[in-house]
Coordinates of C-alpha atoms and ligand atoms in Angstrom, one line a residue:
M15 CA 0.0 0.0 0.0
L16 CA 1.7 3.2 -1.2
L17 CA 0.3 6.5 0.0
H18 CA 0.2 9.4 -2.5
S19 CA 1.8 12.7 -1.5
G20 CA -0.4 14.5 1.0
E21 CA -2.4 11.3 1.8
T22 CA -2.5 9.8 5.2
L23 CA -3.8 6.5 6.5
R24 CA -6.9 6.8 8.7
R25 CA -7.8 3.2 9.3
S26 CA -6.8 -0.3 8.3
A27 CA -7.8 -3.8 9.2
Y28 CA -7.8 -7.4 8.2
A29 CA -10.8 -8.0 6.0
V30 CA -12.3 -10.6 3.7
L31 CA -13.7 -9.5 0.3
E32 CA -17.0 -11.2 -0.5
G33 CA -20.1 -10.4 -2.4
D34 CA -20.0 -9.1 -5.9
A35 CA -16.3 -9.5 -6.3
P36 CA -15.2 -11.9 -9.0
E37 CA -14.3 -15.4 -7.8
S38 CA -10.6 -14.8 -8.4
A39 CA -10.6 -11.6 -6.3
R40 CA -12.4 -12.9 -3.2
G41 CA -10.4 -13.6 -0.1
P42 CA -8.6 -12.2 2.8
G43 CA -6.5 -9.1 2.7
I44 CA -6.2 -5.7 4.3
L45 CA -8.7 -2.9 3.9
Y46 CA -7.2 0.6 4.1
L47 CA -9.0 3.9 4.5
T48 CA -6.9 7.0 3.7
T49 CA -7.7 10.7 3.5
Q50 CA -8.3 10.1 -0.3
R51 CA -9.1 6.5 -1.0
L52 CA -10.5 3.2 0.0
V53 CA -8.1 0.4 -0.9
F54 CA -8.2 -3.4 -0.5
E55 CA -5.0 -5.4 -1.0
A56 CA -4.9 -9.2 -1.0
A57 CA -2.2 -11.7 -1.3
D58 CA -2.0 -13.1 -4.8
R59 CA -2.7 -16.8 -4.4
R60 CA -2.1 -17.8 -8.0
I61 CA 0.6 -20.3 -8.4
G62 CA 4.1 -18.9 -9.1
R63 CA 3.2 -15.4 -8.1
G64 CA 4.6 -15.5 -4.6
R65 CA 2.9 -13.6 -1.9
A66 CA 3.2 -10.1 -3.2
P67 CA 0.1 -8.1 -2.3
V68 CA -2.3 -7.3 -5.1
T69 CA -4.5 -4.3 -5.1
L70 CA -8.0 -5.5 -5.7
M71 CA -9.8 -2.3 -5.1
D72 CA -8.5 1.3 -5.3
A73 CA -11.4 3.7 -5.1
A74 CA -11.2 7.4 -4.6
L75 CA -13.5 8.6 -1.9
A76 CA -15.4 10.5 -4.6
Q77 CA -16.3 7.1 -6.1
V78 CA -17.8 5.9 -2.9
R79 CA -21.5 6.5 -3.2
N80 CA -22.6 5.0 0.0
V81 CA -21.5 2.7 2.8
A82 CA -23.8 0.5 4.9
V83 CA -23.8 -2.2 7.4
R84 CA -25.5 -5.3 6.1
R85 CA -27.1 -7.1 8.9
S86 CA -26.9 -10.8 9.0
R87 CA -29.2 -13.2 10.9
I88 CA -26.5 -15.8 10.8
G89 CA -23.0 -14.9 11.5
H90 CA -21.9 -11.3 11.9
D91 CA -22.5 -8.1 10.0
R92 CA -20.8 -7.0 6.9
L93 CA -19.5 -3.7 5.5
L94 CA -21.3 -3.0 2.2
V95 CA -19.5 -0.4 0.0
E96 CA -21.4 1.1 -3.0
L97 CA -18.9 2.3 -5.6
T98 CA -19.6 3.8 -8.9
M99 CA -18.1 0.6 -10.3
G100 CA -19.4 -2.1 -8.1
R101 CA -20.7 -3.1 -4.7
P102 CA -18.0 -5.0 -2.8
V103 CA -18.9 -6.5 0.6
F104 CA -16.3 -6.9 3.3
D105 CA -16.2 -9.2 6.3
V106 CA -14.4 -6.9 8.7
L107 CA -14.4 -6.3 12.4
D108 CA -16.8 -3.6 13.5
P109 CA -18.5 -2.5 10.3
P110 CA -20.3 0.4 12.0
A111 CA -17.0 1.9 12.9
W112 CA -15.9 1.6 9.2
T113 CA -19.1 3.3 7.9
T114 CA -18.6 6.1 10.3
A115 CA -14.9 6.5 9.4
I116 CA -15.5 6.4 5.6
A117 CA -18.3 8.9 5.9
A118 CA -16.1 11.2 7.9
A119 CA -13.2 10.8 5.5
K120 CA -15.6 11.7 2.6
R121 CA -16.9 14.7 4.4
A122 CA -13.4 15.9 5.2
G123 CA -12.3 15.6 1.6
P124 CA -8.7 15.6 0.4
P125 CA -6.5 17.8 2.5
A126 CA -6.0 21.3 1.0
S127 CA -2.8 21.4 -0.8
G128 CA -0.3 24.2 -0.2
G129 CA -1.1 24.2 3.4
A130 CA -4.0 26.1 4.8
A131 CA -1.8 25.2 7.6
L132 CA -2.0 25.5 11.3
A133 CA -1.0 28.8 12.8
P134 CA 2.7 28.8 13.4
T135 CA 3.5 28.2 17.0
V136 CA 5.7 30.8 18.6
I137 CA 7.7 29.6 21.5
E138 CA 9.0 32.4 23.6
R139 CA 12.0 31.4 25.6
Q140 CA 12.1 32.7 29.1
V141 CA 15.4 34.3 30.0
V142 CA 16.2 34.1 33.6
K143 CA 18.4 36.9 35.0
V144 CA 20.7 36.1 37.9
R145 CA 22.9 38.4 39.9
C146 CA 26.6 37.8 39.8
R147 CA 28.1 36.7 43.1
Y148 CA 31.3 38.8 42.6
C149 CA 30.2 42.1 41.1
G150 CA 26.5 42.2 41.6
S151 CA 25.5 42.8 38.0
L152 CA 22.6 41.1 36.4
A153 CA 23.4 38.5 33.9
N154 CA 21.5 36.1 31.7
E155 CA 21.6 32.7 33.2
V156 CA 21.9 31.0 29.8
D157 CA 25.1 32.9 29.1
G158 CA 26.9 31.1 31.9
R159 CA 29.2 34.1 32.5
C160 CA 28.8 37.6 33.9
P161 CA 29.0 40.1 31.1
R162 CA 30.8 42.6 33.3
C163 CA 33.5 40.7 35.3
G164 CA 33.5 37.3 33.4
A165 CA 32.9 35.2 36.5
S166 CA 31.1 32.0 35.9
L167 CA 27.5 32.1 37.2
Ligands
ZN201 ZN1 30.3 39.9 37.7

């Protein structure tokens, strides 16, 4: 899973792709939600291809029409994703948390480029004055030496 520039990961979990996915694409993998996309990667199980992860779904959040929890009378609930190009169903832990997170990511949209950034933080350093033991002048503690007589503070 490679993130684009300016993209950050919001959530990821082990998931099993089911439902409308083609037979060859069904199976376990990792579901990723970023600030820009919903991605599902699975290990390629075809012979001779090793275990390199294969991207089975890479949808921009704009392509996500809706997300829902599909209740199941037997077994546990599923995460149903309605894309412009299909309706994959994921068996993932806590589907309601995923629907909430995906909806929130969609609302937030891609982060503004060029940085409508945070206000810069100004840290004011506090300078402590100390009185020299030898000549009585005030000196900055951080300087370590008296500016008048040179004695160490
Ligand atoms: Zn001094």
